[in-house]
JSON list of C-alpha atoms in Angstrom, two decimals:
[
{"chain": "A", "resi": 20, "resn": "UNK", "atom": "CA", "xyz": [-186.27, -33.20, 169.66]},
{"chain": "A", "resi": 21, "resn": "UNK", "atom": "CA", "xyz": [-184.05, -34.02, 166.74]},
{"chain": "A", "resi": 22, "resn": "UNK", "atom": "CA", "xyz": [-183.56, -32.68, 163.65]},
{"chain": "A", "resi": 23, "resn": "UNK", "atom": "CA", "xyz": [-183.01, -34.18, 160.45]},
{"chain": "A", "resi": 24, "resn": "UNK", "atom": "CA", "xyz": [-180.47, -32.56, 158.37]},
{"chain": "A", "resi": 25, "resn": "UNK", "atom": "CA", "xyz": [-181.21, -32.60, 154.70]},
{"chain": "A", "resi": 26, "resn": "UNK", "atom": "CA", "xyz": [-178.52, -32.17, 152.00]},
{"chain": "A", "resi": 27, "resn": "UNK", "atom": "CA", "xyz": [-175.41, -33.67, 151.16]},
{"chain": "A", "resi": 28, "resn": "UNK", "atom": "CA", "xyz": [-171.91, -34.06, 153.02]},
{"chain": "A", "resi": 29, "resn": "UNK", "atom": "CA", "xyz": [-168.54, -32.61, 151.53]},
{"chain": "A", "resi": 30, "resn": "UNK", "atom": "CA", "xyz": [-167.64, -35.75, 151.48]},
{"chain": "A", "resi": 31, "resn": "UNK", "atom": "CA", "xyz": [-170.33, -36.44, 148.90]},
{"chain": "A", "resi": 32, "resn": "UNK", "atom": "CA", "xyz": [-170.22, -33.47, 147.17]},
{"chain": "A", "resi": 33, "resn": "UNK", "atom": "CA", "xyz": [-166.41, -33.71, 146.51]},
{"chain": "A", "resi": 34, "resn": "UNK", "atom": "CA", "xyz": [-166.66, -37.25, 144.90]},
{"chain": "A", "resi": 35, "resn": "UNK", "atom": "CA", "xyz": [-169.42, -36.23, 142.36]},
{"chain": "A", "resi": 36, "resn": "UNK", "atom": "CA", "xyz": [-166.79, -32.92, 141.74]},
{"chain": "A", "resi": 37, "resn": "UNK", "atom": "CA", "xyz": [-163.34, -35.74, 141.31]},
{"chain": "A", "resi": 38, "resn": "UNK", "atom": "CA", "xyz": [-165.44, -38.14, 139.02]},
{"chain": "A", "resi": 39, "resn": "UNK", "atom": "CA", "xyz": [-167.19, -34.90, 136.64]},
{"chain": "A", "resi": 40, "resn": "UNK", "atom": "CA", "xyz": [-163.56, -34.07, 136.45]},
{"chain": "A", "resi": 41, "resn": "UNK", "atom": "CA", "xyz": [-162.26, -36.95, 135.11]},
{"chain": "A", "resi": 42, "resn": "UNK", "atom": "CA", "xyz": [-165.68, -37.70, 132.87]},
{"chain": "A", "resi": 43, "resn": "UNK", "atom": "CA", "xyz": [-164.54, -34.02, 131.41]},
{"chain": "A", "resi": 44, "resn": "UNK", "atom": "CA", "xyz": [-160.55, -34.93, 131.23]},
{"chain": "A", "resi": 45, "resn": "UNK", "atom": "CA", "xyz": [-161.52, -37.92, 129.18]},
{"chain": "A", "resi": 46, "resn": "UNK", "atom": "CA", "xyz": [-164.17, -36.52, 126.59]},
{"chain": "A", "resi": 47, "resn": "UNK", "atom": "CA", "xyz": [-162.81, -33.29, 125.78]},
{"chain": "A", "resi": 48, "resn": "UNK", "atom": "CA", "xyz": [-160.35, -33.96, 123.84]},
{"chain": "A", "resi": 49, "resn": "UNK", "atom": "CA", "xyz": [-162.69, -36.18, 121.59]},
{"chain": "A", "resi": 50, "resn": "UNK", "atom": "CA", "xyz": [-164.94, -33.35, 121.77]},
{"chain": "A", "resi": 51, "resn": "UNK", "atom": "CA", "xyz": [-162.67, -30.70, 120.49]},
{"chain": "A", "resi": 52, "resn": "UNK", "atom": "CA", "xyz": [-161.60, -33.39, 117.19]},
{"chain": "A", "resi": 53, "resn": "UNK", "atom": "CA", "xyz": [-164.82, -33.76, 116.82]},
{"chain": "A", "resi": 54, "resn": "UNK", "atom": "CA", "xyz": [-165.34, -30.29, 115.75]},
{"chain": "A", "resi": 55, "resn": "UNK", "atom": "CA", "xyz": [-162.79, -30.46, 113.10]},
{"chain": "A", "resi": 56, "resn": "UNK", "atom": "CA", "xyz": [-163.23, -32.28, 109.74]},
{"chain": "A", "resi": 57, "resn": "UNK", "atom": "CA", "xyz": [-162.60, -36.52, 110.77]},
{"chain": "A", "resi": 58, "resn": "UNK", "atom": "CA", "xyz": [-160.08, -38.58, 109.33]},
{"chain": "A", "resi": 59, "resn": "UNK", "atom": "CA", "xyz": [-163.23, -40.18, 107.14]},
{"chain": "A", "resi": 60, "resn": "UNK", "atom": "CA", "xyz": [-163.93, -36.98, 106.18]},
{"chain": "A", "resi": 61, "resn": "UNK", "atom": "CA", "xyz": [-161.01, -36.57, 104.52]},
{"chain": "A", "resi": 62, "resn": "UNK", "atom": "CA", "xyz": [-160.14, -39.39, 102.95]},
{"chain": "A", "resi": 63, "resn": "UNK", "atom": "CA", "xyz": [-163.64, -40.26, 101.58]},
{"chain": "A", "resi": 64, "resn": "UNK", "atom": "CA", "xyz": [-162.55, -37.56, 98.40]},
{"chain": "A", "resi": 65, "resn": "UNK", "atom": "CA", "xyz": [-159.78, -39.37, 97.98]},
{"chain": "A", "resi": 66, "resn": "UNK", "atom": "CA", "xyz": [-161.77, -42.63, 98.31]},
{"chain": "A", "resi": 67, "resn": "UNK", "atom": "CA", "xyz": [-163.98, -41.10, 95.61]},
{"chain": "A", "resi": 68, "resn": "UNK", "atom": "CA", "xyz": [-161.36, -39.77, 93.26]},
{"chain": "A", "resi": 69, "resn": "UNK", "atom": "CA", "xyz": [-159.53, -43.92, 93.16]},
{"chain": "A", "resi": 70, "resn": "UNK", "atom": "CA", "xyz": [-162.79, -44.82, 91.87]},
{"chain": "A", "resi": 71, "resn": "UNK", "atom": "CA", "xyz": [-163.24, -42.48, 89.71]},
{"chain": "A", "resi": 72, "resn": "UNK", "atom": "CA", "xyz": [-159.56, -43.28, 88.05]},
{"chain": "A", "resi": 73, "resn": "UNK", "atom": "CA", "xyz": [-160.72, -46.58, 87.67]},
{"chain": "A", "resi": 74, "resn": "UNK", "atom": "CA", "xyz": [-164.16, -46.07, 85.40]},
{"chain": "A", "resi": 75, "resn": "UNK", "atom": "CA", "xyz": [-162.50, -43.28, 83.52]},
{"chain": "A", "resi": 76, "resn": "UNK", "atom": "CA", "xyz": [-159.55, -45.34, 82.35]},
{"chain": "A", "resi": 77, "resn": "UNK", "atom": "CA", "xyz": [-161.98, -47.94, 81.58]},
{"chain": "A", "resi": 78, "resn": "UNK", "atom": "CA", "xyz": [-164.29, -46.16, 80.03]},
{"chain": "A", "resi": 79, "resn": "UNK", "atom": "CA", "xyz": [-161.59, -43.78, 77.74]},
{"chain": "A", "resi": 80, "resn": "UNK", "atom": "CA", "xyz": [-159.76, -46.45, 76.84]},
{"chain": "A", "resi": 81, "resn": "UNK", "atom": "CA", "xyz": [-156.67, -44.65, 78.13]},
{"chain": "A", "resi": 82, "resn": "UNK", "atom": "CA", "xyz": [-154.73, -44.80, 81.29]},
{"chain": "A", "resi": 83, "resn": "UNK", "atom": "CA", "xyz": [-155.56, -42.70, 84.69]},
{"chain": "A", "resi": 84, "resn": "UNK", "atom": "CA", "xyz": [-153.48, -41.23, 87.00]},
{"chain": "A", "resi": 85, "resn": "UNK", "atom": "CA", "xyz": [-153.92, -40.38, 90.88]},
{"chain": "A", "resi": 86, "resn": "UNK", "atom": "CA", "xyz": [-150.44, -38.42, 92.25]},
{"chain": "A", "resi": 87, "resn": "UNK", "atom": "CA", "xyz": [-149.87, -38.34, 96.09]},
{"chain": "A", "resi": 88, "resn": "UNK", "atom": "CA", "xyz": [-147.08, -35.51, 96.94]},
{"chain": "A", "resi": 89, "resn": "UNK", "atom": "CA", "xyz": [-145.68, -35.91, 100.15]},
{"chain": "A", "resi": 90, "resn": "UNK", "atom": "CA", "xyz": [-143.95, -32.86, 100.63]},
{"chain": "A", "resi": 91, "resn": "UNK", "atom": "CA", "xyz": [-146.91, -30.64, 100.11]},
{"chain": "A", "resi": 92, "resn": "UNK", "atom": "CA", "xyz": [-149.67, -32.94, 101.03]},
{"chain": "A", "resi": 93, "resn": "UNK", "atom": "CA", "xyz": [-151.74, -32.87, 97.97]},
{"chain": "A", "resi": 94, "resn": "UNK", "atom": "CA", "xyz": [-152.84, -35.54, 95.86]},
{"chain": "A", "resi": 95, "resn": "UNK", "atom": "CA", "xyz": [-154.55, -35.38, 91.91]},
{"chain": "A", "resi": 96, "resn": "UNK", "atom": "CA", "xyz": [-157.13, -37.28, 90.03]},
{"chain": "A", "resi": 97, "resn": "UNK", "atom": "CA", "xyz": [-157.88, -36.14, 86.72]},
{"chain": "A", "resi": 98, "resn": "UNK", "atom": "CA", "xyz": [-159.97, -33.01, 87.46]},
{"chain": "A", "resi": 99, "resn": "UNK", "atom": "CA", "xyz": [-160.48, -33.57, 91.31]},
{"chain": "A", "resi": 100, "resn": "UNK", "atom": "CA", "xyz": [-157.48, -32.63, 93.53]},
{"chain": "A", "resi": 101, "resn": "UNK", "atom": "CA", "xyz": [-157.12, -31.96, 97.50]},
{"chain": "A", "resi": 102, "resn": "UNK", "atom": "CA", "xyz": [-154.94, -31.26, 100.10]},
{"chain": "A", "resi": 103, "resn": "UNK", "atom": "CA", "xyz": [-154.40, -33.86, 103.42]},
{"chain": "A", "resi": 104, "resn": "UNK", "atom": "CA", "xyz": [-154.25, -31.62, 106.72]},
{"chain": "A", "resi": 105, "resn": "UNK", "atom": "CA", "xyz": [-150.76, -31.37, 108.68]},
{"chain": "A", "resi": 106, "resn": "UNK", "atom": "CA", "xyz": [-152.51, -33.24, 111.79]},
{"chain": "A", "resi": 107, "resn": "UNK", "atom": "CA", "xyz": [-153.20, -36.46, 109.94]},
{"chain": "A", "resi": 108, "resn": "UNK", "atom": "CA", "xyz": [-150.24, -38.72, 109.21]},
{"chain": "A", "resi": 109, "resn": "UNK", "atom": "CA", "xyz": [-149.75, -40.62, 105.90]},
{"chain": "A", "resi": 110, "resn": "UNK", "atom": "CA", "xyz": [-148.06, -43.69, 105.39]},
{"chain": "A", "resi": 111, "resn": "UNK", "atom": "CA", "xyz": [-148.05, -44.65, 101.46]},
{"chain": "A", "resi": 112, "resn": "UNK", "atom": "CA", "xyz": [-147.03, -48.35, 99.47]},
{"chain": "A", "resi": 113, "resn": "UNK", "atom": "CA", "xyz": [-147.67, -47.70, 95.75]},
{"chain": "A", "resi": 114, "resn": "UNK", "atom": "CA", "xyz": [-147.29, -50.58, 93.13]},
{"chain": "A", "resi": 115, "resn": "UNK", "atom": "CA", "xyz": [-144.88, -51.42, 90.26]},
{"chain": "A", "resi": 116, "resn": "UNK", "atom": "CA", "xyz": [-145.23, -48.26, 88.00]},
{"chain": "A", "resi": 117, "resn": "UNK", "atom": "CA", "xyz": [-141.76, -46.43, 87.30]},
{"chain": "A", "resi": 118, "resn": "UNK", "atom": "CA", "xyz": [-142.29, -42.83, 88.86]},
{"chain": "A", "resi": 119, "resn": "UNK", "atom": "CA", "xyz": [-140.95, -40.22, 86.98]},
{"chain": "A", "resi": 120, "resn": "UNK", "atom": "CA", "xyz": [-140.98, -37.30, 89.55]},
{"chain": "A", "resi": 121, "resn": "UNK", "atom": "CA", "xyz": [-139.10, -38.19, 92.45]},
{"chain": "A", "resi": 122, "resn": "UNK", "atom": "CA", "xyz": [-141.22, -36.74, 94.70]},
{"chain": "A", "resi": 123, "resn": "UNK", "atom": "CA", "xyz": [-144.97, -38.21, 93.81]},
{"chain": "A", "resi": 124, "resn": "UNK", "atom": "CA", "xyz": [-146.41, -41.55, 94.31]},
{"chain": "A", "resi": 125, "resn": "UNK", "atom": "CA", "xyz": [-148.82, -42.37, 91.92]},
{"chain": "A", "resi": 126, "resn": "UNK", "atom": "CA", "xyz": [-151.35, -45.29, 91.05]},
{"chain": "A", "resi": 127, "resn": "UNK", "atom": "CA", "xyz": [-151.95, -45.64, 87.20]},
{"chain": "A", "resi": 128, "resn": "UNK", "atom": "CA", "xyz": [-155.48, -47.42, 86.36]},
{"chain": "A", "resi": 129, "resn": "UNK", "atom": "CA", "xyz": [-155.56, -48.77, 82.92]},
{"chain": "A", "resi": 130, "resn": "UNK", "atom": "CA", "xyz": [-158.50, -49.17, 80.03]},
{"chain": "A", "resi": 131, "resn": "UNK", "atom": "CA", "xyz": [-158.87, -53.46, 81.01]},
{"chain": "A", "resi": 132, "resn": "UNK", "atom": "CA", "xyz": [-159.16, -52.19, 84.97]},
{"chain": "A", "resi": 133, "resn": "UNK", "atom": "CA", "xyz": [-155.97, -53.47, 85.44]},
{"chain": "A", "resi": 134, "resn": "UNK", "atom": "CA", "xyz": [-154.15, -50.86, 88.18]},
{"chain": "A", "resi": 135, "resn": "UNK", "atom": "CA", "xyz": [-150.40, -50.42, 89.58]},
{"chain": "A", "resi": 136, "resn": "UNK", "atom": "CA", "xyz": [-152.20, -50.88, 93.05]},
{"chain": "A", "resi": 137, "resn": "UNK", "atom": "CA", "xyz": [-151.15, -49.29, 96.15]},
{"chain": "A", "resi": 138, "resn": "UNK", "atom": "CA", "xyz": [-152.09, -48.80, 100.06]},
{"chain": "A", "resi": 139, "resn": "UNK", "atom": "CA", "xyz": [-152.25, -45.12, 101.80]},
{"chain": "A", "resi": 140, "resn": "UNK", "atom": "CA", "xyz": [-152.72, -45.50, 105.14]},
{"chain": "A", "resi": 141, "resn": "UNK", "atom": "CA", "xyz": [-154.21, -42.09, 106.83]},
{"chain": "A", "resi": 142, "resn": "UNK", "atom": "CA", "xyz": [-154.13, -42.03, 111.15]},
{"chain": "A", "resi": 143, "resn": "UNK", "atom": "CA", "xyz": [-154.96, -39.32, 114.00]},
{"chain": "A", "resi": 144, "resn": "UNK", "atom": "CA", "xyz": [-155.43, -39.22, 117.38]},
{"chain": "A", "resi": 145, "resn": "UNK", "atom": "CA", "xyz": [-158.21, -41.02, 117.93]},
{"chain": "A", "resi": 146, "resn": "UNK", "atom": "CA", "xyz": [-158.20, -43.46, 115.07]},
{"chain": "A", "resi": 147, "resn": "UNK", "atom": "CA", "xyz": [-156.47, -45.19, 111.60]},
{"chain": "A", "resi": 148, "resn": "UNK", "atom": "CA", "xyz": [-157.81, -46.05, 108.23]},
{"chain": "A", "resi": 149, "resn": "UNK", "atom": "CA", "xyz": [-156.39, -47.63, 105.17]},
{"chain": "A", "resi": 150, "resn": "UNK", "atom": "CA", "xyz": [-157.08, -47.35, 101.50]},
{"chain": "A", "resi": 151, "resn": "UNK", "atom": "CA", "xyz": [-156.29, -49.98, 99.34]},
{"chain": "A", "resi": 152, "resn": "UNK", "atom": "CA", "xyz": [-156.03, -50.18, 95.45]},
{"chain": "A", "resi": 153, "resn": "UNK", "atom": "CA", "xyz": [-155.78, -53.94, 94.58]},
{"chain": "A", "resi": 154, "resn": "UNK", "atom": "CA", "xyz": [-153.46, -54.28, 91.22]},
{"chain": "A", "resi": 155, "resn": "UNK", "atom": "CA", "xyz": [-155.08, -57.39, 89.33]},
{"chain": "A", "resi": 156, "resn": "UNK", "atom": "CA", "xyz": [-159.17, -55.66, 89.78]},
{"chain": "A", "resi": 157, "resn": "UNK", "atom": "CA", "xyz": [-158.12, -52.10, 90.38]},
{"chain": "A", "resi": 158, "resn": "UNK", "atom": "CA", "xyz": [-160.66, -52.23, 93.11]},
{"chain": "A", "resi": 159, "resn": "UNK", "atom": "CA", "xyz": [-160.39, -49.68, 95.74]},
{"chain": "A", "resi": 160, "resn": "UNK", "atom": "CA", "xyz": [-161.26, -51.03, 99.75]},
{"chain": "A", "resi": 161, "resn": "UNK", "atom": "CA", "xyz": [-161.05, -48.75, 102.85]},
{"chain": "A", "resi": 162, "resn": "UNK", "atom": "CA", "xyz": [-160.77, -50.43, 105.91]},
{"chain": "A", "resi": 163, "resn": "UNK", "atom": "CA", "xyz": [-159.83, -49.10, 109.82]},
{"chain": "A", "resi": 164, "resn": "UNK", "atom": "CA", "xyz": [-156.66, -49.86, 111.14]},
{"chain": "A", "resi": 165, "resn": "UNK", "atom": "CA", "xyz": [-155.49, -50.86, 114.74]},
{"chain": "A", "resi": 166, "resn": "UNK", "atom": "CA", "xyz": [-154.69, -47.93, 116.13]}
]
């Protein structure tokens, strides 16, 4: 009489073990960054606060002013202001306007929607993003970024 043996080998049982392992290995990492604020996340006020520049130079009829500070990571928009987090790295290009504090960047929007332009480029770990101020339209584009 024989038996039939029901279960699984070690064999078996180890393979599922080696491939949950490296299922885990890969996702947790984008896991754990997901939990903390994304790179959109943090640019969109920034996003926001460029186009906000814009209508409020056109609209008062006087020129606009967003300030990126490297050294301390915070940029300024009128009323709005925030601060970048130390994980995210910035890359900036700002346009033709003569700064007078060495260490700002700034992009001036005018009253006729004219703009100094500029490009701030923001990446992590997982992933890159650009904004872009266009100097003739003053129009402000985000776009991702090859890693």
């Amino acid at each position: 009489m024989s038996h039939r043996v029901r279960g699984f080998s070690l064999l078996e049982l180890v393979m599922v073990m080696a491939v949950l392992a490296v299922a885990a290995l890969v996702l947790l990492p984008r896991w754990q960054h997901s939990r903390e604020p994304g790179l959109r996340a943090q640019i969109e006020p920034i996003r926001a606060a460029l186009q906000e520049a814009k209508l409020q130079g056109m609209a008062s009829g006087r020129p606009q002013v967003f300030t990126w500070n490297p050294g301390t990571r915070v940029w300024t928009s009128g009323k709005s202001q925030g601060r970048i987090s130390d994980d995210i790295q910035v890359a900036m290009t700002f346009g033709q306007e003569r700064n007078t504090v060495p260490a700002q960047a700034r992009i001036v929007f005018f009253a006729d929607g004219l703009s100094t332009g500029g490009r701030l480029r923001f990446a992590d770990k997982i992933e890159s993003r650009q904004l872009q101020v266009d100097w003739l339209t003053g129009q402000v584009r985000e776009a991702e970024q090859l890693p």
